[in-house]
CSV table of C-alpha atoms in Angstrom, one decimal:
chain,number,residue,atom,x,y,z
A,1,UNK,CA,-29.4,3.0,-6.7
A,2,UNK,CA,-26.8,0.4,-5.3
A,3,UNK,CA,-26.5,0.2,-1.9
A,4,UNK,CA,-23.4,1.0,-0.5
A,5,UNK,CA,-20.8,-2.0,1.4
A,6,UNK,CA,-19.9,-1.1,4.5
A,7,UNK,CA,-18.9,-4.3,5.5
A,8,UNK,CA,-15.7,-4.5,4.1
A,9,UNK,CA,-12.0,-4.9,5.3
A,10,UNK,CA,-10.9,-1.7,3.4
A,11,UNK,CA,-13.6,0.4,5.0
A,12,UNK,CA,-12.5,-0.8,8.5
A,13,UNK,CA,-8.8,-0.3,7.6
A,14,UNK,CA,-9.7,3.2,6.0
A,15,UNK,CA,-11.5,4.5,8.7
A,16,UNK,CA,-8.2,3.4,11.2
A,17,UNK,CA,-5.6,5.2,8.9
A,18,UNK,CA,-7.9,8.7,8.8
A,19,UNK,CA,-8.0,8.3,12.9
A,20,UNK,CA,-4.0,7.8,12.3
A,21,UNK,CA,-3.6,10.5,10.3
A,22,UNK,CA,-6.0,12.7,12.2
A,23,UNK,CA,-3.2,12.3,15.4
A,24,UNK,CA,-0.4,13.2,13.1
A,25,UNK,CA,-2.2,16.5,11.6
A,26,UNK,CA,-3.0,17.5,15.4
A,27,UNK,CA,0.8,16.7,16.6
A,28,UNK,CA,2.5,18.2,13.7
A,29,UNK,CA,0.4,21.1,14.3
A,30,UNK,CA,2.3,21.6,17.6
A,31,UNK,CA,5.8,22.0,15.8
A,32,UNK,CA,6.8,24.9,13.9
A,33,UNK,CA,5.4,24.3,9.9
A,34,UNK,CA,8.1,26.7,9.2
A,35,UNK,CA,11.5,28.3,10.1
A,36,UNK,CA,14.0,31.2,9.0
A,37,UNK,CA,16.0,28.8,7.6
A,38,UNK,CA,13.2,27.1,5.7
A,39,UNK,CA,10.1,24.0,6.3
A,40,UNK,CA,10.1,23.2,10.0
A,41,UNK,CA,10.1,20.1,11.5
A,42,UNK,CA,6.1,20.3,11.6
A,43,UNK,CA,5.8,21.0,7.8
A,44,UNK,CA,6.5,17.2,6.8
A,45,UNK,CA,4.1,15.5,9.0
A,46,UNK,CA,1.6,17.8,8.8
A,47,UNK,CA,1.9,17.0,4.4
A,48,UNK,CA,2.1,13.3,5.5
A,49,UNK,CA,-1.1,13.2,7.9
A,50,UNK,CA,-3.3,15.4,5.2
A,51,UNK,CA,-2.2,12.9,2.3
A,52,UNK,CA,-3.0,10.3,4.7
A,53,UNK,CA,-6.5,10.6,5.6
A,54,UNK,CA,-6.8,12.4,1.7
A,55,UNK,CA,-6.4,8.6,0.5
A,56,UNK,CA,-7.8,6.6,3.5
A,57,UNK,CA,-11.5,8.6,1.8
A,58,UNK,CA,-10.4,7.5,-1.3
A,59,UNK,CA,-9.9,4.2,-0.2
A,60,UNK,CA,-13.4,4.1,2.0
A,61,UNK,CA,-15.1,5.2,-1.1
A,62,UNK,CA,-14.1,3.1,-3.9
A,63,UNK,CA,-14.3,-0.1,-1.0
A,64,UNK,CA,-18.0,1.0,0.0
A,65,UNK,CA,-18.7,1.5,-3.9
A,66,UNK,CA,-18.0,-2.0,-4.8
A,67,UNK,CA,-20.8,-4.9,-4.6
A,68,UNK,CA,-21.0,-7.3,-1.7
A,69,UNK,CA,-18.7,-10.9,-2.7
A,70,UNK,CA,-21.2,-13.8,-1.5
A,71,UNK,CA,-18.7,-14.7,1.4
A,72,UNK,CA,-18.8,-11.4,2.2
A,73,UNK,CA,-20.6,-12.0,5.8
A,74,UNK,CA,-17.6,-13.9,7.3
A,75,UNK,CA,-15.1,-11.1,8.6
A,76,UNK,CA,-12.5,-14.0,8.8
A,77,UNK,CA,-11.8,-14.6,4.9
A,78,UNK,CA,-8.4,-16.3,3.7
A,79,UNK,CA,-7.3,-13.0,3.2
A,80,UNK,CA,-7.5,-12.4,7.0
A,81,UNK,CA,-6.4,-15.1,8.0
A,82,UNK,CA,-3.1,-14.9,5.7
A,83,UNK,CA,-2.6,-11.5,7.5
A,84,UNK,CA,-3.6,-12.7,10.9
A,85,UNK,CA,-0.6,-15.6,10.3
A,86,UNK,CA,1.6,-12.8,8.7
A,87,UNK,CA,1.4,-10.9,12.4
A,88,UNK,CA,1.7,-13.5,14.8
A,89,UNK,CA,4.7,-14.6,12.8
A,90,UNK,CA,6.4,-11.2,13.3
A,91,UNK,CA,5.5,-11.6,16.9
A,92,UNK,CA,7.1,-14.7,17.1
A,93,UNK,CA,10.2,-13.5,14.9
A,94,UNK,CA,10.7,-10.6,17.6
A,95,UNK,CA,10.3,-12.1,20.7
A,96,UNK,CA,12.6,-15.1,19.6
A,97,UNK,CA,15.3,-12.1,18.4
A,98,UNK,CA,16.2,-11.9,21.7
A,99,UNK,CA,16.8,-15.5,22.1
A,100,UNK,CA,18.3,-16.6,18.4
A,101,UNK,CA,19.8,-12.8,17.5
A,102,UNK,CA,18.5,-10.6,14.2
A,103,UNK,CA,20.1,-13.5,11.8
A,104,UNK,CA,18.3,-16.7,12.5
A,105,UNK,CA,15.6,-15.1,13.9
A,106,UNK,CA,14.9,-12.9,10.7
A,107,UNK,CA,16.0,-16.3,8.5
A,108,UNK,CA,13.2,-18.2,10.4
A,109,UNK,CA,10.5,-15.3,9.5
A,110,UNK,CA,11.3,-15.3,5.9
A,111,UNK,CA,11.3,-18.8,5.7
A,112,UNK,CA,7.9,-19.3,7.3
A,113,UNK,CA,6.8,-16.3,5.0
A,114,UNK,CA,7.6,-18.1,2.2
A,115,UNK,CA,7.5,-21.4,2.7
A,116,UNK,CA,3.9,-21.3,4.6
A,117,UNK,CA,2.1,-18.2,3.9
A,118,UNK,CA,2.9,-18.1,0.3
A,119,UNK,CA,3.0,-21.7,-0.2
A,120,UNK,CA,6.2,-22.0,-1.8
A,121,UNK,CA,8.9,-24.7,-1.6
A,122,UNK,CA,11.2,-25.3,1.3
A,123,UNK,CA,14.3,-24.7,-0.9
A,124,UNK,CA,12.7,-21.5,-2.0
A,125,UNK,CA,11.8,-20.3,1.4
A,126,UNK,CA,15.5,-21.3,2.6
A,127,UNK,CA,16.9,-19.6,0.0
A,128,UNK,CA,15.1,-16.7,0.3
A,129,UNK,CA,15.7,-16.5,4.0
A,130,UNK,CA,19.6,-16.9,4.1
A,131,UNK,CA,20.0,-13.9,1.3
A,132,UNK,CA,17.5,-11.4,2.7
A,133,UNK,CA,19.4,-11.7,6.3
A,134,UNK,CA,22.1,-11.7,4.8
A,135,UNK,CA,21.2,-8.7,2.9
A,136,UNK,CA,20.1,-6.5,5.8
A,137,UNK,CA,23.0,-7.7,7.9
A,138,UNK,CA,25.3,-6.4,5.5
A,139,UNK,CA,23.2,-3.2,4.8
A,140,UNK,CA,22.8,-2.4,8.4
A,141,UNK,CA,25.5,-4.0,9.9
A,142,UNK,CA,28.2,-3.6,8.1
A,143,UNK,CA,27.7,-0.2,6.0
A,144,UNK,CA,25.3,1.7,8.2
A,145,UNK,CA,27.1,0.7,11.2
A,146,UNK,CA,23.7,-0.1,13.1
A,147,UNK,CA,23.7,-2.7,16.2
A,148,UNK,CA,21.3,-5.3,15.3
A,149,UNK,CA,20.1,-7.4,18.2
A,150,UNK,CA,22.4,-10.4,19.1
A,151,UNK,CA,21.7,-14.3,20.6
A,152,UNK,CA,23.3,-15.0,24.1
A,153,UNK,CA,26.0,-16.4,22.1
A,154,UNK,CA,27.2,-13.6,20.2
A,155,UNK,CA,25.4,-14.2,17.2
């Protein structure tokens, strides 16, 4: 019989989104599930927090079924420390919002994204920063009419 791997990133993961879930079945359970006029505002999140911790098992199961990887000791694999990067980027990207505005700020992200997590070139990364703020400038912005966060300079 195989022994089962608890030591694993999905496990951890899994077990956080069914405590997640668990707090959304308990507060949608306060709101009405449902109305005269149809599903109340309780019914989504209640769906939502049962499909939630439903695949969170799933996902502890299959990751506890699978064999221990040699490095599998080391919590801190590149994998974590690409997501660890990923985070403290975001951090960065939204503290300096308030400083640089949504556009460069976002720009900066996406380039550092890019360019250093995924390893790709500088062009790319510049590239790929300039459209997708543009993109959600103009999505947000401009057709959904949504204030994005500005630099001191109006920006």
């Amino acid at each position: 019989m195989q022994k089962l791997n608890f030591k694993n990133g999905d496990v951890v993961s899994g077990a956080i989104l069914i405590a997640l879930g668990t707090y959304i079945i308990i507060q949608a359970s306060i709101w009405p599930y449902y109305e005269v006029n149809g599903p109340g505002p309780g019914f989504f999140p209640l769906w939502y927090g049962i499909l939630m911790v439903l695949l969170s098992v799933g996902l502890i199961i299959s990751a506890a079924r699978k064999p221990k990887e040699d490095n599998a000791d080391t919590i801190f694999t590149m994998g974590t420390w690409r997501a660890l990067t990923v985070w403290f980027g975001l951090v960065v990207c939204l503290v300096a919002m308030a400083w640089l505005g949504f556009n460069i700020a976002f720009t900066l992200f996406t380039v550092f994204l890019v360019s250093y997590v995924l390893g790709r070139p500088w062009m790319t990364g510049i590239i790929t920063g300039i459209a997708s703020s543009a993109a959600f400038y103009v999505l947000f912005a401009v057709v959904l009419g949504v204030q994005l966060p500005t630099s001191p300079w109006g920006f």
